[in-house]
mmCIF file of C-alpha atoms in Angstrom:
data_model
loop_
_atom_site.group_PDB
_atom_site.id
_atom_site.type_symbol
_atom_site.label_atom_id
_atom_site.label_comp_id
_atom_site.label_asym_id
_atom_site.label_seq_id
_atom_site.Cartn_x
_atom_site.Cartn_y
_atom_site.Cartn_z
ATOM 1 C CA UNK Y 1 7.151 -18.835 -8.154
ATOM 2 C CA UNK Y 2 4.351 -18.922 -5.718
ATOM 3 C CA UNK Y 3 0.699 -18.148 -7.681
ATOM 4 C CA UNK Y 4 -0.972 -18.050 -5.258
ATOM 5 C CA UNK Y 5 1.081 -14.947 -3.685
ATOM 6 C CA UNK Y 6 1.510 -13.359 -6.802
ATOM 7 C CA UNK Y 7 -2.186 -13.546 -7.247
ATOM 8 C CA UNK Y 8 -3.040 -12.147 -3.559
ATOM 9 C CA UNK Y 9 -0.204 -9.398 -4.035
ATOM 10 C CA UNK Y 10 -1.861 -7.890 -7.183
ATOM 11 C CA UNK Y 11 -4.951 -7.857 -5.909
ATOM 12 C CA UNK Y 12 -4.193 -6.609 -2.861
ATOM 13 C CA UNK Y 13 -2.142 -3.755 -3.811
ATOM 14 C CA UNK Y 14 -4.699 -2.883 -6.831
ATOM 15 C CA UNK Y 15 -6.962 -0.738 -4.300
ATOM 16 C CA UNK Y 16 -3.772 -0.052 -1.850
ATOM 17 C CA UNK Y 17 -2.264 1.625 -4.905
ATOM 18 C CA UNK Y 18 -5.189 3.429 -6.292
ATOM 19 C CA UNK Y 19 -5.927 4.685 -2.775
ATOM 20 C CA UNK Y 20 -2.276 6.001 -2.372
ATOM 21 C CA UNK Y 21 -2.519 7.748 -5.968
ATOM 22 C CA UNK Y 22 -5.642 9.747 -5.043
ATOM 23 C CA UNK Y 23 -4.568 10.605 -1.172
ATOM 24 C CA UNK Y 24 -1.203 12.058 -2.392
ATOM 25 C CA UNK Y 25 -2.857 13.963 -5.488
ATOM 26 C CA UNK Y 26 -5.461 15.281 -2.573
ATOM 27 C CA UNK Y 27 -3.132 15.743 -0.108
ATOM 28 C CA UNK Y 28 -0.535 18.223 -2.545
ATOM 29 C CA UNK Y 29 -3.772 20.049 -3.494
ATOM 30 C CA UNK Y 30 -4.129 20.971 -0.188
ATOM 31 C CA UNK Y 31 -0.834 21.660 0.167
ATOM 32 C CA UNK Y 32 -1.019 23.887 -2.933
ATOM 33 C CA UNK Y 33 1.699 21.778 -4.355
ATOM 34 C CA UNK Y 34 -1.057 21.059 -7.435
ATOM 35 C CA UNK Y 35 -3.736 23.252 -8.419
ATOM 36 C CA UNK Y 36 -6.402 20.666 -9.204
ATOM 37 C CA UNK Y 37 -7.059 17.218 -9.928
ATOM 38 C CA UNK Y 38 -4.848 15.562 -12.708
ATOM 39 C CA UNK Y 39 -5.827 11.995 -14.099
ATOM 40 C CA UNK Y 40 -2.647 11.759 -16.004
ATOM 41 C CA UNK Y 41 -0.682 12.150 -13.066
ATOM 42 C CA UNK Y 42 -3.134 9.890 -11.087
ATOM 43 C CA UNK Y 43 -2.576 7.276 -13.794
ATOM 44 C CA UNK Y 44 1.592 7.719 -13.537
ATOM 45 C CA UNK Y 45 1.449 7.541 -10.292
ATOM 46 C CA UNK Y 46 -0.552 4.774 -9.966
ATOM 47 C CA UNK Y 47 1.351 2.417 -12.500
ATOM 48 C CA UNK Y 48 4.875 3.182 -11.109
ATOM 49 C CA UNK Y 49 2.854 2.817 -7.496
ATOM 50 C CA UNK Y 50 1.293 -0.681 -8.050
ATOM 51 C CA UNK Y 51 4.842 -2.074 -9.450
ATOM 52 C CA UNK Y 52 6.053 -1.275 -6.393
ATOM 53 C CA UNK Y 53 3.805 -2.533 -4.139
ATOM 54 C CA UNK Y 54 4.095 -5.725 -5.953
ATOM 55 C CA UNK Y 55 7.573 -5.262 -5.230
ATOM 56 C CA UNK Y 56 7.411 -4.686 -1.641
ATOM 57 C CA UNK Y 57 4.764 -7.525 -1.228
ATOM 58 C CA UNK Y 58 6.492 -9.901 -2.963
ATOM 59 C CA UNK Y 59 10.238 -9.334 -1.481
ATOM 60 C CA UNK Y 60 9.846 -7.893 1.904
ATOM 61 C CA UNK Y 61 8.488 -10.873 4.513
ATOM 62 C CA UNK Y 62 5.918 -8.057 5.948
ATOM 63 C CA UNK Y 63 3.076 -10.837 5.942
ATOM 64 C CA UNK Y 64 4.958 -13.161 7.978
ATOM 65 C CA UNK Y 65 6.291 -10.204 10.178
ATOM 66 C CA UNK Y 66 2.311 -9.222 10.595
ATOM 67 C CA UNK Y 67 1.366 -13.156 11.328
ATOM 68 C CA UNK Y 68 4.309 -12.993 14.358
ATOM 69 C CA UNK Y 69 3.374 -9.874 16.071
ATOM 70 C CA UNK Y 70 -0.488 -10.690 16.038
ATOM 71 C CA UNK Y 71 -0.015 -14.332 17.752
ATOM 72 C CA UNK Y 72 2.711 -12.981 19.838
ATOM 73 C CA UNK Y 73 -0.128 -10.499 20.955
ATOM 74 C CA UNK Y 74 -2.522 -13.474 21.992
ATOM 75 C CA UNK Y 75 -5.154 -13.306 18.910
ATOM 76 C CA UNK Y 76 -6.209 -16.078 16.981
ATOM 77 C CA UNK Y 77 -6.184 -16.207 13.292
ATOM 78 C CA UNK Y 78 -9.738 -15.578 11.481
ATOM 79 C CA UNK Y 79 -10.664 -12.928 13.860
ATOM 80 C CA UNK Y 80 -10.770 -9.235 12.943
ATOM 81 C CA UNK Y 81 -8.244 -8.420 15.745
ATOM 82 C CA UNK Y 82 -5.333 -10.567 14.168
ATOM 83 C CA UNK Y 83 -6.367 -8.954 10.593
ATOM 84 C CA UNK Y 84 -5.972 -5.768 12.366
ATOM 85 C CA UNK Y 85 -2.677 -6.432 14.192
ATOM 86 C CA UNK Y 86 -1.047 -8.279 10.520
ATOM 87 C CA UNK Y 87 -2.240 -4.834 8.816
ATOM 88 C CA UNK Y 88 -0.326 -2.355 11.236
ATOM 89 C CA UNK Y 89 2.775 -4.159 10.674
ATOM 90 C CA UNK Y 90 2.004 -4.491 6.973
ATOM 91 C CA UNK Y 91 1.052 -1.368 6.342
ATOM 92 C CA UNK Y 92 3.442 0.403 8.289
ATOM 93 C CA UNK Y 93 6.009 -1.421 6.462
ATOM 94 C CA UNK Y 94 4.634 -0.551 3.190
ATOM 95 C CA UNK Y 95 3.387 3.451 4.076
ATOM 96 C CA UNK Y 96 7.030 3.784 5.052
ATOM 97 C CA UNK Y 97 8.510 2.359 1.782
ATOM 98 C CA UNK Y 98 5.782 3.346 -0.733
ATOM 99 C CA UNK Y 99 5.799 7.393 1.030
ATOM 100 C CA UNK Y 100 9.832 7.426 0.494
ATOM 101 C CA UNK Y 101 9.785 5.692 -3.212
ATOM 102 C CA UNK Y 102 6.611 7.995 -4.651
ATOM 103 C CA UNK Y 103 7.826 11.320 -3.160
ATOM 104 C CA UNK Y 104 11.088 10.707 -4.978
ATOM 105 C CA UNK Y 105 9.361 9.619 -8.320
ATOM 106 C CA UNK Y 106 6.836 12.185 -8.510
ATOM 107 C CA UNK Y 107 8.764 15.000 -6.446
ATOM 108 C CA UNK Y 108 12.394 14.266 -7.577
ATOM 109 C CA UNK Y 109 12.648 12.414 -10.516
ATOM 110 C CA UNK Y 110 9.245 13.937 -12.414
ATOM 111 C CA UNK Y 111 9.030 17.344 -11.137
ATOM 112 C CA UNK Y 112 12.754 17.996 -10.746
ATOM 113 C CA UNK Y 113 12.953 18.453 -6.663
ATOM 114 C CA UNK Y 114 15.908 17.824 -4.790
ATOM 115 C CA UNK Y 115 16.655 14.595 -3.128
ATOM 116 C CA UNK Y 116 16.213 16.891 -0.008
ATOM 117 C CA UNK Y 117 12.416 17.471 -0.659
ATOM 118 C CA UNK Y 118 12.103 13.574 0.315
ATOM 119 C CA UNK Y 119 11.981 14.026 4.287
ATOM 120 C CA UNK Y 120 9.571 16.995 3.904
ATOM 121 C CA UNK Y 121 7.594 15.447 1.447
ATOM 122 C CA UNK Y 122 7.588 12.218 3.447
ATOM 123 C CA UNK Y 123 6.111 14.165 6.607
ATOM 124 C CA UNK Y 124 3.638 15.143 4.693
ATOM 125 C CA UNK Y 125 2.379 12.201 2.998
ATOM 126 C CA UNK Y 126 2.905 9.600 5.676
ATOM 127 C CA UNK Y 127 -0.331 10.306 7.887
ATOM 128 C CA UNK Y 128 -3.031 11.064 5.258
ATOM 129 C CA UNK Y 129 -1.596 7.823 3.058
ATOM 130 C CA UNK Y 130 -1.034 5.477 6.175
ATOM 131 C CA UNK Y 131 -4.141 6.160 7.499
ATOM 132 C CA UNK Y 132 -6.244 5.254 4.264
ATOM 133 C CA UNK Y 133 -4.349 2.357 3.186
ATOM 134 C CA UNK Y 134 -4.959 1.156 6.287
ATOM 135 C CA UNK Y 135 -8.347 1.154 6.146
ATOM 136 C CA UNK Y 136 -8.605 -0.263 2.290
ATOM 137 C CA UNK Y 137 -6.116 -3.234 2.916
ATOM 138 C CA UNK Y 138 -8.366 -4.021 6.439
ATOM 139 C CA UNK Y 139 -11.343 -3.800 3.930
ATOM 140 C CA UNK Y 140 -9.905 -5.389 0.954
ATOM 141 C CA UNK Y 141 -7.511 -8.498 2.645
ATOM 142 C CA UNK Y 142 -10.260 -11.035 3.252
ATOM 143 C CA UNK Y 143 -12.181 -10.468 -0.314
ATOM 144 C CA UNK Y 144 -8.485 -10.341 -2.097
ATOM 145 C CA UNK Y 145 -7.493 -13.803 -0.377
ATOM 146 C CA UNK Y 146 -10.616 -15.183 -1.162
ATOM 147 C CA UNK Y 147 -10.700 -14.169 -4.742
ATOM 148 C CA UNK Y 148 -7.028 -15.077 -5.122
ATOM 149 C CA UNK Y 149 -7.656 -18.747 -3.705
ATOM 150 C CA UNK Y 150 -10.697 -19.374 -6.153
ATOM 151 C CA UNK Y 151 -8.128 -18.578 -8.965
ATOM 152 C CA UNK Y 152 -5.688 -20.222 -7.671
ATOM 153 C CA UNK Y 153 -7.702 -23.619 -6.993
ATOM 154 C CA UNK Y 154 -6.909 -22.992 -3.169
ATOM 155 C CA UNK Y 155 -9.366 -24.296 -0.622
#
């Protein structure tokens, strides 16, 4: 096993995942889905959210995928335009996933929708969620990577 990715992926997806939890909660109240704020369901959602993050981060090649598109765009590693063009694939990737999985947990499998609730659901989730995580994981990468190669003994 890779530390040094396992390290990165939980601290990446530890303000990802938090971020996600609070969007969707916000987004259902305005949906009227919820009537208010609910830590408990914050905290649920957030648990079974970060697993699969870790999941996704550690499984799916999305980094790599994100690396390929920014050089094949012309930018050069370091800058904030190749951090931006590895995050649109990355996140993409991930929004897609993470939207489908959590509408079915929370939706379908705690609150007893159908399996049919999931494109709806999705639709409504995707732009609020992708849109945020975006924005965190630009925020968050370069401080995660660095933190992750001081534990890790990285240079």
């Amino acid at each position: 096993m890779n530390k040094f990715k396992i390290v990165k992926s939980l601290l990446m997806n530890l303000p990802v995942s938090l971020t996600m939890s609070f969007v969707a909660q916000w987004v259902n109240i305005l949906h009227g889905h919820m009537q208010h704020f609910e830590w408990g369901s914050m905290a649920v959602s957030f648990c079974f959210s970060y697993f699969i993050a870790f999941l996704i981060a550690f499984f799916i090649p999305t980094e790599p995928w994100g690396f390929a598109f920014a050089e094949k765009c012309g930018t050069k590693k370091g800058t904030w335009a190749f951090d931006i063009l590895v995050n649109l694939v990355v996140n993409t990737i991930f929004c897609v996933i993470m939207t489908a999985v959590m509408h079915w947990f929370t939706a379908c499998l705690l609150g007893g929708l159908p399996l049919s609730s999931i494109p709806g659901g999705f639709l409504e989730m995707i732009g609020p969620v992708w849109i945020s995580c975006f924005i965190v994981s630009l925020l968050t990468q370069r401080p995660a990577i660095r933190i992750a190669k001081r534990i890790c003994g990285k240079s």
